[in-house]
Amino acid sequence: MSGKQVQKIKCPKCGEEHEFTTYSSVNTAVDPELKDQIVSGALFRTVCPQCGQEIDVIYPCLYHQMEERRMIYYAPGEEAVREAQQAFSESARDGEEEDYLYRVVSSLYDLQEKIAIFDAGLDDRVVEICKILIGSELQDAHPEAEFDDLLYYRVPDEGGRLALMREGAMFASIALPDDVYREVKERYGKLLEKTQNDTVIDMDWVVNTVNKMGG
């Protein structure tokens, strides 16, 4: 069962308070409709009934896709990320959830991206390496195209794409070809074997891990 509680949210615009339901955990096998609310962002957004101001509500949440044996912890803040990593490490060490995939993310964008990657049947470590390679090539070819991040998403009947993000908004996209994904997965096969228990998979992970292992 998904864990939830009602909190008071104060509008930053008019100062009025209203109730908002937050979820400490979401189990998609029990409450599948909540997955769609995470993907759309609705689970972390409210509207002030007094003035109509849209408010983003940041709070930690464990996304549990039990049927796929997958847990992704949305942990805003560095300390929360460390605590989530430790908790997952202890669970894996104690054998509480065998054969589970554990991930820790620090932003809603990252949580939404992980869901898209795994739903597509892809390995997020391979996708992150692809993002570094494609991003580097893009910057070399178009140095004027400044972007803060690349986020994976999938278009039905078209395949995977990478959204170019600037200041939290997408302004363009580029394809992530299936053959590029397969080539990267094959090339870095040994690294993937050695990093199966890593929980924070992002661009920093690629830089640190690939360099460390001489990839």
JSON list of N, CA, C and O in Angstrom, two decimals, residues 115-135:
[
{"chain": "A", "resi": 115, "resn": "ILE", "atom": "N", "xyz": [12.03, 6.27, -14.73]},
{"chain": "A", "resi": 115, "resn": "ILE", "atom": "CA", "xyz": [10.83, 5.49, -15.05]},
{"chain": "A", "resi": 115, "resn": "ILE", "atom": "C", "xyz": [10.74, 5.27, -16.55]},
{"chain": "A", "resi": 115, "resn": "ILE", "atom": "O", "xyz": [10.45, 4.15, -17.01]},
{"chain": "A", "resi": 116, "resn": "ALA", "atom": "N", "xyz": [10.98, 6.32, -17.34]},
{"chain": "A", "resi": 116, "resn": "ALA", "atom": "CA", "xyz": [10.93, 6.20, -18.80]},
{"chain": "A", "resi": 116, "resn": "ALA", "atom": "C", "xyz": [11.98, 5.22, -19.33]},
{"chain": "A", "resi": 116, "resn": "ALA", "atom": "O", "xyz": [11.69, 4.41, -20.22]},
{"chain": "A", "resi": 117, "resn": "ILE", "atom": "N", "xyz": [13.18, 5.30, -18.78]},
{"chain": "A", "resi": 117, "resn": "ILE", "atom": "CA", "xyz": [14.26, 4.41, -19.21]},
{"chain": "A", "resi": 117, "resn": "ILE", "atom": "C", "xyz": [13.93, 2.96, -18.92]},
{"chain": "A", "resi": 117, "resn": "ILE", "atom": "O", "xyz": [14.04, 2.08, -19.80]},
{"chain": "A", "resi": 118, "resn": "PHE", "atom": "N", "xyz": [13.50, 2.68, -17.69]},
{"chain": "A", "resi": 118, "resn": "PHE", "atom": "CA", "xyz": [13.22, 1.29, -17.32]},
{"chain": "A", "resi": 118, "resn": "PHE", "atom": "C", "xyz": [11.98, 0.75, -18.03]},
{"chain": "A", "resi": 118, "resn": "PHE", "atom": "O", "xyz": [11.93, -0.42, -18.39]},
{"chain": "A", "resi": 119, "resn": "ASP", "atom": "N", "xyz": [10.98, 1.60, -18.23]},
{"chain": "A", "resi": 119, "resn": "ASP", "atom": "CA", "xyz": [9.78, 1.16, -18.95]},
{"chain": "A", "resi": 119, "resn": "ASP", "atom": "C", "xyz": [10.12, 0.80, -20.40]},
{"chain": "A", "resi": 119, "resn": "ASP", "atom": "O", "xyz": [9.43, 0.00, -21.03]},
{"chain": "A", "resi": 120, "resn": "ALA", "atom": "N", "xyz": [11.18, 1.42, -20.93]},
{"chain": "A", "resi": 120, "resn": "ALA", "atom": "CA", "xyz": [11.61, 1.12, -22.30]},
{"chain": "A", "resi": 120, "resn": "ALA", "atom": "C", "xyz": [12.48, -0.13, -22.35]},
{"chain": "A", "resi": 120, "resn": "ALA", "atom": "O", "xyz": [12.92, -0.55, -23.43]},
{"chain": "A", "resi": 121, "resn": "GLY", "atom": "N", "xyz": [12.75, -0.73, -21.18]},
{"chain": "A", "resi": 121, "resn": "GLY", "atom": "CA", "xyz": [13.58, -1.93, -21.12]},
{"chain": "A", "resi": 121, "resn": "GLY", "atom": "C", "xyz": [15.06, -1.66, -21.28]},
{"chain": "A", "resi": 121, "resn": "GLY", "atom": "O", "xyz": [15.81, -2.55, -21.69]},
{"chain": "A", "resi": 122, "resn": "LEU", "atom": "N", "xyz": [15.49, -0.44, -20.93]},
{"chain": "A", "resi": 122, "resn": "LEU", "atom": "CA", "xyz": [16.88, -0.05, -21.10]},
{"chain": "A", "resi": 122, "resn": "LEU", "atom": "C", "xyz": [17.61, -0.02, -19.77]},
{"chain": "A", "resi": 122, "resn": "LEU", "atom": "O", "xyz": [17.00, 0.01, -18.70]},
{"chain": "A", "resi": 123, "resn": "ASP", "atom": "N", "xyz": [18.93, -0.01, -19.85]},
{"chain": "A", "resi": 123, "resn": "ASP", "atom": "CA", "xyz": [19.81, 0.10, -18.69]},
{"chain": "A", "resi": 123, "resn": "ASP", "atom": "C", "xyz": [20.18, 1.58, -18.54]},
{"chain": "A", "resi": 123, "resn": "ASP", "atom": "O", "xyz": [20.73, 2.19, -19.47]},
{"chain": "A", "resi": 124, "resn": "ASP", "atom": "N", "xyz": [19.87, 2.17, -17.40]},
{"chain": "A", "resi": 124, "resn": "ASP", "atom": "CA", "xyz": [20.12, 3.60, -17.22]},
{"chain": "A", "resi": 124, "resn": "ASP", "atom": "C", "xyz": [21.60, 3.94, -17.24]},
{"chain": "A", "resi": 124, "resn": "ASP", "atom": "O", "xyz": [21.99, 5.06, -17.62]},
{"chain": "A", "resi": 125, "resn": "ARG", "atom": "N", "xyz": [22.47, 2.98, -16.89]},
{"chain": "A", "resi": 125, "resn": "ARG", "atom": "CA", "xyz": [23.91, 3.23, -16.95]},
{"chain": "A", "resi": 125, "resn": "ARG", "atom": "C", "xyz": [24.36, 3.42, -18.40]},
{"chain": "A", "resi": 125, "resn": "ARG", "atom": "O", "xyz": [25.16, 4.31, -18.70]},
{"chain": "A", "resi": 126, "resn": "VAL", "atom": "N", "xyz": [23.82, 2.60, -19.28]},
{"chain": "A", "resi": 126, "resn": "VAL", "atom": "CA", "xyz": [24.15, 2.71, -20.70]},
{"chain": "A", "resi": 126, "resn": "VAL", "atom": "C", "xyz": [23.62, 4.04, -21.25]},
{"chain": "A", "resi": 126, "resn": "VAL", "atom": "O", "xyz": [24.31, 4.72, -22.01]},
{"chain": "A", "resi": 127, "resn": "VAL", "atom": "N", "xyz": [22.42, 4.39, -20.86]},
{"chain": "A", "resi": 127, "resn": "VAL", "atom": "CA", "xyz": [21.83, 5.65, -21.33]},
{"chain": "A", "resi": 127, "resn": "VAL", "atom": "C", "xyz": [22.67, 6.84, -20.88]},
{"chain": "A", "resi": 127, "resn": "VAL", "atom": "O", "xyz": [22.92, 7.77, -21.65]},
{"chain": "A", "resi": 128, "resn": "GLU", "atom": "N", "xyz": [23.16, 6.80, -19.64]},
{"chain": "A", "resi": 128, "resn": "GLU", "atom": "CA", "xyz": [23.98, 7.91, -19.14]},
{"chain": "A", "resi": 128, "resn": "GLU", "atom": "C", "xyz": [25.29, 8.04, -19.92]},
{"chain": "A", "resi": 128, "resn": "GLU", "atom": "O", "xyz": [25.75, 9.14, -20.22]},
{"chain": "A", "resi": 129, "resn": "ILE", "atom": "N", "xyz": [25.89, 6.91, -20.27]},
{"chain": "A", "resi": 129, "resn": "ILE", "atom": "CA", "xyz": [27.11, 6.95, -21.08]},
{"chain": "A", "resi": 129, "resn": "ILE", "atom": "C", "xyz": [26.80, 7.51, -22.47]},
{"chain": "A", "resi": 129, "resn": "ILE", "atom": "O", "xyz": [27.55, 8.33, -23.01]},
{"chain": "A", "resi": 130, "resn": "CYS", "atom": "N", "xyz": [25.68, 7.08, -23.05]},
{"chain": "A", "resi": 130, "resn": "CYS", "atom": "CA", "xyz": [25.26, 7.60, -24.35]},
{"chain": "A", "resi": 130, "resn": "CYS", "atom": "C", "xyz": [25.06, 9.11, -24.28]},
{"chain": "A", "resi": 130, "resn": "CYS", "atom": "O", "xyz": [25.44, 9.84, -25.22]},
{"chain": "A", "resi": 131, "resn": "LYS", "atom": "N", "xyz": [24.49, 9.59, -23.19]},
{"chain": "A", "resi": 131, "resn": "LYS", "atom": "CA", "xyz": [24.25, 11.03, -23.04]},
{"chain": "A", "resi": 131, "resn": "LYS", "atom": "C", "xyz": [25.56, 11.81, -23.04]},
{"chain": "A", "resi": 131, "resn": "LYS", "atom": "O", "xyz": [25.67, 12.89, -23.65]},
{"chain": "A", "resi": 132, "resn": "ILE", "atom": "N", "xyz": [26.56, 11.28, -22.36]},
{"chain": "A", "resi": 132, "resn": "ILE", "atom": "CA", "xyz": [27.86, 11.94, -22.33]},
{"chain": "A", "resi": 132, "resn": "ILE", "atom": "C", "xyz": [28.47, 11.99, -23.74]},
{"chain": "A", "resi": 132, "resn": "ILE", "atom": "O", "xyz": [28.98, 13.03, -24.19]},
{"chain": "A", "resi": 133, "resn": "LEU", "atom": "N", "xyz": [28.43, 10.86, -24.45]},
{"chain": "A", "resi": 133, "resn": "LEU", "atom": "CA", "xyz": [29.03, 10.79, -25.78]},
{"chain": "A", "resi": 133, "resn": "LEU", "atom": "C", "xyz": [28.30, 11.68, -26.78]},
{"chain": "A", "resi": 133, "resn": "LEU", "atom": "O", "xyz": [28.91, 12.44, -27.53]},
{"chain": "A", "resi": 134, "resn": "ILE", "atom": "N", "xyz": [26.97, 11.58, -26.78]},
{"chain": "A", "resi": 134, "resn": "ILE", "atom": "CA", "xyz": [26.17, 12.37, -27.72]},
{"chain": "A", "resi": 134, "resn": "ILE", "atom": "C", "xyz": [26.25, 13.86, -27.37]},
{"chain": "A", "resi": 134, "resn": "ILE", "atom": "O", "xyz": [26.36, 14.71, -28.25]},
{"chain": "A", "resi": 135, "resn": "GLY", "atom": "N", "xyz": [26.23, 14.17, -26.07]},
{"chain": "A", "resi": 135, "resn": "GLY", "atom": "CA", "xyz": [26.33, 15.56, -25.65]},
{"chain": "A", "resi": 135, "resn": "GLY", "atom": "C", "xyz": [27.65, 16.18, -26.04]},
{"chain": "A", "resi": 135, "resn": "GLY", "atom": "O", "xyz": [27.71, 17.34, -26.47]}
]
